[in-house]
XYZ file of C-alpha atoms in Angstrom:
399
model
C 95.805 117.624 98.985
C 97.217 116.931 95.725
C 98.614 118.888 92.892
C 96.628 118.705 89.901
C 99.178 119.002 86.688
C 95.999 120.204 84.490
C 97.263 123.406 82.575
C 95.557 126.534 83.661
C 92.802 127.791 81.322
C 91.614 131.432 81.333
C 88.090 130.275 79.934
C 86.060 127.347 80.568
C 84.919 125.586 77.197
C 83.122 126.696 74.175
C 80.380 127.993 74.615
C 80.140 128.809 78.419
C 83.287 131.459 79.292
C 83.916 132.228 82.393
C 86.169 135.361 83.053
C 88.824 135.554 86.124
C 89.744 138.843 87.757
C 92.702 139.076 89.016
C 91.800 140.127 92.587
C 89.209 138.855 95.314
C 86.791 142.399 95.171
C 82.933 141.294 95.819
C 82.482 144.789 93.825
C 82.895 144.227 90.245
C 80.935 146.266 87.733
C 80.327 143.634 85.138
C 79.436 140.158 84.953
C 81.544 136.872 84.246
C 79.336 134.947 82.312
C 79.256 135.866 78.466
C 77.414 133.736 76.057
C 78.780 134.370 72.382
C 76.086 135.338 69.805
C 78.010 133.429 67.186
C 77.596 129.822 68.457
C 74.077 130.552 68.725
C 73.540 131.505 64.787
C 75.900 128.398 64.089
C 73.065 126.340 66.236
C 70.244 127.583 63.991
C 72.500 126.952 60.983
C 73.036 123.774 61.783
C 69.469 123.183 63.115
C 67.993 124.648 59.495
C 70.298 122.052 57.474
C 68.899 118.893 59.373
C 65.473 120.496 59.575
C 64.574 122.658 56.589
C 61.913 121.645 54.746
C 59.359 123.263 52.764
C 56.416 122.813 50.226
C 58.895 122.707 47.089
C 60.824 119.715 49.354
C 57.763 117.872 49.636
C 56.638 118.463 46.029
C 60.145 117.629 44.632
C 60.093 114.460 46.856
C 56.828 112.973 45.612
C 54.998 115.034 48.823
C 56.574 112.129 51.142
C 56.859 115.141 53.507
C 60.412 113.768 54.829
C 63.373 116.208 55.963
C 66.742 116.576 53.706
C 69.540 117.994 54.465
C 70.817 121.148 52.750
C 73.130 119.978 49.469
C 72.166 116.328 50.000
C 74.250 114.968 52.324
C 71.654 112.950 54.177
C 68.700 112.134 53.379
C 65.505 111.020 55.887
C 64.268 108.404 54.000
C 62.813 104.340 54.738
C 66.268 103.400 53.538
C 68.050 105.319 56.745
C 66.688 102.100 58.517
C 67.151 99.197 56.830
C 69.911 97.960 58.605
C 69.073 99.116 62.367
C 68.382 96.461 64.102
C 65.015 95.167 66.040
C 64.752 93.051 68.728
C 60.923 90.411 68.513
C 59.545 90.855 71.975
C 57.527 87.325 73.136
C 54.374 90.131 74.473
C 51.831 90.520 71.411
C 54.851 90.359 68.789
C 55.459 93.793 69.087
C 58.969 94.948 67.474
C 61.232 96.881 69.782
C 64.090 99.164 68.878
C 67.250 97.439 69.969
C 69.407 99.977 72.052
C 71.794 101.975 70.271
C 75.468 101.122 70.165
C 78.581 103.120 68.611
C 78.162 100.975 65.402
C 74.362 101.999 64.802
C 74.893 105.515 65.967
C 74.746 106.240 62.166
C 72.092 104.921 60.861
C 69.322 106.398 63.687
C 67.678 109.377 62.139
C 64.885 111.769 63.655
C 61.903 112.310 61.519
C 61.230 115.778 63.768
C 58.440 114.853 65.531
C 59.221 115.020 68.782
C 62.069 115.742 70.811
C 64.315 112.937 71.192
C 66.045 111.740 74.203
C 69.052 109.127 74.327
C 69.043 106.908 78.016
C 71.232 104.202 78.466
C 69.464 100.755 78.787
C 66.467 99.358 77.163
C 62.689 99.873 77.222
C 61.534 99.095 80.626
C 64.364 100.925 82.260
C 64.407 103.404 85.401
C 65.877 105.731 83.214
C 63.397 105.615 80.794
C 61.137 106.535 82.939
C 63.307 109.003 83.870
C 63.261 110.835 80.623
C 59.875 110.732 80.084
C 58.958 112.774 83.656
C 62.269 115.157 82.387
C 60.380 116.103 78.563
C 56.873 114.365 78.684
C 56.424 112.993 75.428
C 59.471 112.596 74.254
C 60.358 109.779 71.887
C 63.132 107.923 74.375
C 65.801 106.624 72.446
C 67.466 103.192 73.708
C 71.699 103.064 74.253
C 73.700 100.198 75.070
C 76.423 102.290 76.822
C 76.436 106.076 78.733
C 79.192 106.290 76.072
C 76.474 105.934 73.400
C 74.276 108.795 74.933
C 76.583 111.489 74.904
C 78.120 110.593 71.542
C 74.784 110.864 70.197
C 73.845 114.140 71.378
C 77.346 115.412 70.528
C 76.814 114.059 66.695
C 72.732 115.612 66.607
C 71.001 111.905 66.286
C 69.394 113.249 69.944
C 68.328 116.494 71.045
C 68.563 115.135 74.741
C 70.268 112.630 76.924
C 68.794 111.790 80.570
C 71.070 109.914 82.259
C 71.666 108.861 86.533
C 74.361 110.742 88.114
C 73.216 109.564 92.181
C 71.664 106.882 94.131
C 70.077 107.675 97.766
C 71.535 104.085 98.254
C 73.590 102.989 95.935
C 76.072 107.096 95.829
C 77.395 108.213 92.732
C 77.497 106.862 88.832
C 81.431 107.804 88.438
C 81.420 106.629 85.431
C 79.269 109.668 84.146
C 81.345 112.306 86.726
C 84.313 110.953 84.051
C 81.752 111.344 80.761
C 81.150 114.449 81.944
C 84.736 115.894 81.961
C 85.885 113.888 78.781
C 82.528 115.550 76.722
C 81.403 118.785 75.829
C 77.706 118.764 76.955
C 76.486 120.946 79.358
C 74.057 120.358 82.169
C 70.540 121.486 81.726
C 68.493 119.895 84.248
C 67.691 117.684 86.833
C 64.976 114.944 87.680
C 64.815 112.807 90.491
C 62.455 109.515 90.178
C 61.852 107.235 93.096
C 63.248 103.435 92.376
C 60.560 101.316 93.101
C 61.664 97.364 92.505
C 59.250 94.326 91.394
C 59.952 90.966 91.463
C 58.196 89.588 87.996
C 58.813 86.080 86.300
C 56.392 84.696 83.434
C 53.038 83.588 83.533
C 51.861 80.715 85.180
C 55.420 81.033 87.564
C 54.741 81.264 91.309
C 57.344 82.389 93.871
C 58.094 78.717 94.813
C 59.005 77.801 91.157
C 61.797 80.267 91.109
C 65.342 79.647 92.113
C 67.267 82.688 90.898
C 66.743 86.235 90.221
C 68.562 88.345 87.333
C 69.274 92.180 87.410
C 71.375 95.096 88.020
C 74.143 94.527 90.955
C 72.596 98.115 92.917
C 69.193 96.432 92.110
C 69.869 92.860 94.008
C 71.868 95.120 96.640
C 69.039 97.157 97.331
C 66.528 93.727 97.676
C 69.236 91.853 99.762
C 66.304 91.402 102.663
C 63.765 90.061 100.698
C 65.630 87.866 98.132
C 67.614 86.451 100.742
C 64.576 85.580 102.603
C 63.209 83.771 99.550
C 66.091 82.157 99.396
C 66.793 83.110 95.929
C 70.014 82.809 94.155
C 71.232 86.227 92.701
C 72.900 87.031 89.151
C 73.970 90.484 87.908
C 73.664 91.809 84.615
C 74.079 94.998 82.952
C 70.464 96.648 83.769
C 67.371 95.537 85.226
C 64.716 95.841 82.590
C 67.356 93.574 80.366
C 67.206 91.316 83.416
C 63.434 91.046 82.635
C 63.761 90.713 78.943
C 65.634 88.160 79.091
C 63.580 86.370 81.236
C 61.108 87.072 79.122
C 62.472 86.121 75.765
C 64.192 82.468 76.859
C 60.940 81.830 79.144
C 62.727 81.105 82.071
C 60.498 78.951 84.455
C 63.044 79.137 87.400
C 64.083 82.815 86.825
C 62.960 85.938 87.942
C 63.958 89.480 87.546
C 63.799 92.689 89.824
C 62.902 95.888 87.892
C 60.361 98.121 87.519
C 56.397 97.087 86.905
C 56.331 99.137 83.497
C 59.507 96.571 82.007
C 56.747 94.392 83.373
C 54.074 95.437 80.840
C 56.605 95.583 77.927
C 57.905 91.839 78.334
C 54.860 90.464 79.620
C 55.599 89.589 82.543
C 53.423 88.740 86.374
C 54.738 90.808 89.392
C 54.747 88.390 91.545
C 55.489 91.338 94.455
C 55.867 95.405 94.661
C 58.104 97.348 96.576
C 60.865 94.528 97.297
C 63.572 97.340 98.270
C 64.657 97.113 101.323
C 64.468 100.975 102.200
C 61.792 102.844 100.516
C 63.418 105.688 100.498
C 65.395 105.026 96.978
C 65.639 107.836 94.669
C 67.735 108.234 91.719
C 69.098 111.122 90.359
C 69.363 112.122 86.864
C 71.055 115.196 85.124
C 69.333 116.166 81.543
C 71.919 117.070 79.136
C 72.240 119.105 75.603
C 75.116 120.461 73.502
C 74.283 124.073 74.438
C 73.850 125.419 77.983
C 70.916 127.215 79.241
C 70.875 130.746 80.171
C 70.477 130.680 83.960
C 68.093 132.607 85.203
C 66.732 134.195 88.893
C 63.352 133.678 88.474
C 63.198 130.208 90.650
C 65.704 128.270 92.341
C 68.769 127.025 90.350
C 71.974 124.963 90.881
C 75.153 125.522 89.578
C 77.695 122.416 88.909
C 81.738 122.503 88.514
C 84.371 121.334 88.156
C 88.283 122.406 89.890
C 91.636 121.407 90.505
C 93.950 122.762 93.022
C 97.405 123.010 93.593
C 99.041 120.921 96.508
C 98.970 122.828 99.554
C 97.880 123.121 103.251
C 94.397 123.514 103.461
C 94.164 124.676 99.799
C 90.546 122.811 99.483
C 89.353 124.492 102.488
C 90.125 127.743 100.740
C 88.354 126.793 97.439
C 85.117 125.695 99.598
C 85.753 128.661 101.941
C 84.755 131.301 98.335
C 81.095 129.868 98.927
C 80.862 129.813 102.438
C 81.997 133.382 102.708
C 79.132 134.439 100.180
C 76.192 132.333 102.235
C 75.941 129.556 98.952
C 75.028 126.384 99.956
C 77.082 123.181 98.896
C 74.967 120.522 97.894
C 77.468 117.665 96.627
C 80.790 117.531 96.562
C 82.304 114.296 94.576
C 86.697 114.154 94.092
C 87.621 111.651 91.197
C 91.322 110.891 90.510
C 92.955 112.819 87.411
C 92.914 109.705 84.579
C 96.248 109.498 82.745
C 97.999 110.896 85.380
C 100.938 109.230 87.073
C 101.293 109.213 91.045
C 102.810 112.007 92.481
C 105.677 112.010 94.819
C 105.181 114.170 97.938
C 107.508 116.707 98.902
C 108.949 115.238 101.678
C 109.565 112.281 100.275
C 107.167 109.647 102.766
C 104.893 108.476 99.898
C 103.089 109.110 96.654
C 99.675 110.538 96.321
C 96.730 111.110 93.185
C 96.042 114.182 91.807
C 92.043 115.072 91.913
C 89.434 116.517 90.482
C 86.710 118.005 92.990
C 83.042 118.206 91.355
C 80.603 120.313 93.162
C 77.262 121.967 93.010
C 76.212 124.514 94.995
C 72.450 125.994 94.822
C 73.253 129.639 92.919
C 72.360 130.825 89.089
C 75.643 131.568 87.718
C 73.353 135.066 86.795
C 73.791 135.746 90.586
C 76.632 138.274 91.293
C 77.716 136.484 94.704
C 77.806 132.842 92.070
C 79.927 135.046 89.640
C 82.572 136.453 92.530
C 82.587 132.959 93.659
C 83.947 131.878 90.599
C 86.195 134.623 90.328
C 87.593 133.906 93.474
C 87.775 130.433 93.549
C 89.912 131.010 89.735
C 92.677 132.832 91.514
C 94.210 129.648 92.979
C 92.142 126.863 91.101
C 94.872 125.177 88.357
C 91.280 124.261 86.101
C 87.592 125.161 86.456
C 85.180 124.560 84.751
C 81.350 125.139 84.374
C 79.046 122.008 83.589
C 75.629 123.793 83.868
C 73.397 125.898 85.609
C 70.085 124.849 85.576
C 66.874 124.764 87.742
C 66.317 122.781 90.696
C 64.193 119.480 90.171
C 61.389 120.522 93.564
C 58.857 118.091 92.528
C 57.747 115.423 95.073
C 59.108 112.415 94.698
């Protein structure tokens, strides 16, 4: 195991604080989980100055009924949007929202509708679909990056983000397991959608016409069987409903794309055949995230995810995984991701160099649960960081 150089905090980040105790006592008298009234009344502050608006607004405003900010600083107007761009989709010439990238994350506005919820990708995509099972209705909001998603929660252009964190087939998104540490968003759901993969090309194109296929790496990975039997030459690019917009958009003749049968619909496309995966069994993952956590509750079943370091040691990770064990919680997923701007460590005996880690786990407990709490507690005592990404209900729907 490797030392982790991480400075030891006594409380995990604003706003979720988790309190160590100084000894390894199941029997403490008061919880370790405090939520701090005053971030909540700067929430509805903040909420009121990009929401307030009353009959004098409306009446001052020619009755337009649009949202200002408090003194003026932004204003919700037709303007907002004149330089955001829109993509012309070939199906019925409707206009699509581009997806969002760091340079437009200023100028998209909410007119508070509906609750809005960033995914990375564009319309079409899994994870689309995604957030629309996680808050039905929502208006999903297009990003080019996972970057993009969590900056725009963090800067209140989202209320929402829905993004994958696990593939049945494909294992973990690290790349979020790193957004994750790096932002301050906190873990407030889960949904799990079943991947089901289409191969579609444009009208009038049979599967005989087509000599390559266009999508996401994971997506051709999981269709190896089938598109190898077709004989089909395979391309990667970043997503797979951008696989079938541009097929879509440059009227490929000889292309197809795998993705899902609603990118489909959008671009216009024919499914020229369902279910092409080669194991049906392919379910993503996805965690729902918001700037403020939830409080956790005992009222159903909930999961708990973290994140520790540990100093080097003999069989100091079986010790941290033994404070769960000992108190009957179940481990669910336990993921260990190099510590980023860290240099190799020498070991002490001198036979090599080695990475320090970070171990992410969840375990199914509500951090209201005393035995989650002592857990914590306990695990604190030799942890070098820990720190609390969200507890949150259990997503127990069929898939």
């Amino acid at each position: 195991m490797a030392a982790s150089s991480v400075a030891r905090s006594s409380t995990t980040p604003f706003p979720l604080n988790f309190v160590s105790k100084p000894s390894q006592s199941d029997h403490f008298p008061k919880t370790a989980l405090n939520f701090d009234p005053r971030f909540k009344r700067c929430r509805i502050a903040l909420a009121l100055a990009y929401l307030r608006s009353d009959d004098n607004d409306r009446s001052r405003n020619g009755g337009d009924g649009h949202n200002h900010l408090v003194g003026g600083a932004l204003e919700l107007d037709s303007s907002a949007f004149e330089d955001f761009p829109y993509d012309v989709v070939s199906k019925d010439l409707h206009t699509l929202p581009r997806p969002l990238s760091s340079t437009h994350l200023s100028n998209s506005v909410s007119d508070g509708s509906r609750l809005r919820v960033a995914y990375q990708g564009v319309r079409g995509a899994y994870s689309e679909s995604a957030a629309e099972k996680a808050y039905p209705n929502c208006e999903a909001v297009p990003c080019e990056q996972f970057d993009t998603a969590f900056e725009a929660v963090e800067r209140w252009l989202v209320d929402r983000a829905v993004l994958p964190i696990e593939n049945s087939l494909g294992g973990s998104i690290h790349r979020n397991y790193d957004l994750l540490l790096r932002h301050r968003l906190h873990i407030v759901g889960e949904v799990k959608l079943a991947v089901r993969h289409c191969l579609l090309a444009n009208h009038g194109v049979e599967v005989e016409d087509l000599k390559r296929v266009l999508s996401h790496p994971q997506a051709l990975s999981q269709c190896e069987h089938t598109l190898t039997k077709l004989g089909l030459v395979r391309e990667a690019v970043d997503d797979t409903a951008g696989a079938a917009k541009h097929v879509a958009f440059h009227k490929l003749k000889d292309t197809g794309a795998v993705a899902s049968s609603a990118a489909a619909d959008i671009y216009g496309l024919t499914i020229l055949a369902q279910d092409i995966q080669d194991d049906c069994d392919n379910v993503t993952r996805f965690l729902m995230l918001a700037r403020e956590p939830i409080i956790p509750g005992t009222d159903r079943p909930f999961k708990t995810s973290i994140v520790f370091s540990l100093e080097e040691g003999p069989g100091v990770l079986f010790k941290a995984l033994a404070v769960f064990a000992l108190r009957q919680i179940n481990l669910t997923k336990i993921e260990s991701r190099p510590l980023r701007k860290q240099p190799l460590r020498a070991s002490d005996d001198n036979n090599g160099r080695y990475f320090d880690y970070l171990f992410y786990v969840d375990f199914e407990a509500s951090m209201a649960d005393q035995s989650a709490q002592n857990a914590l507690r306990h695990l604190k005592e030799f942890a070098t960081f820990l720190r609390v990404l969200g507890s949150y209900p259990m997503d127990r729907s069929m898939i």
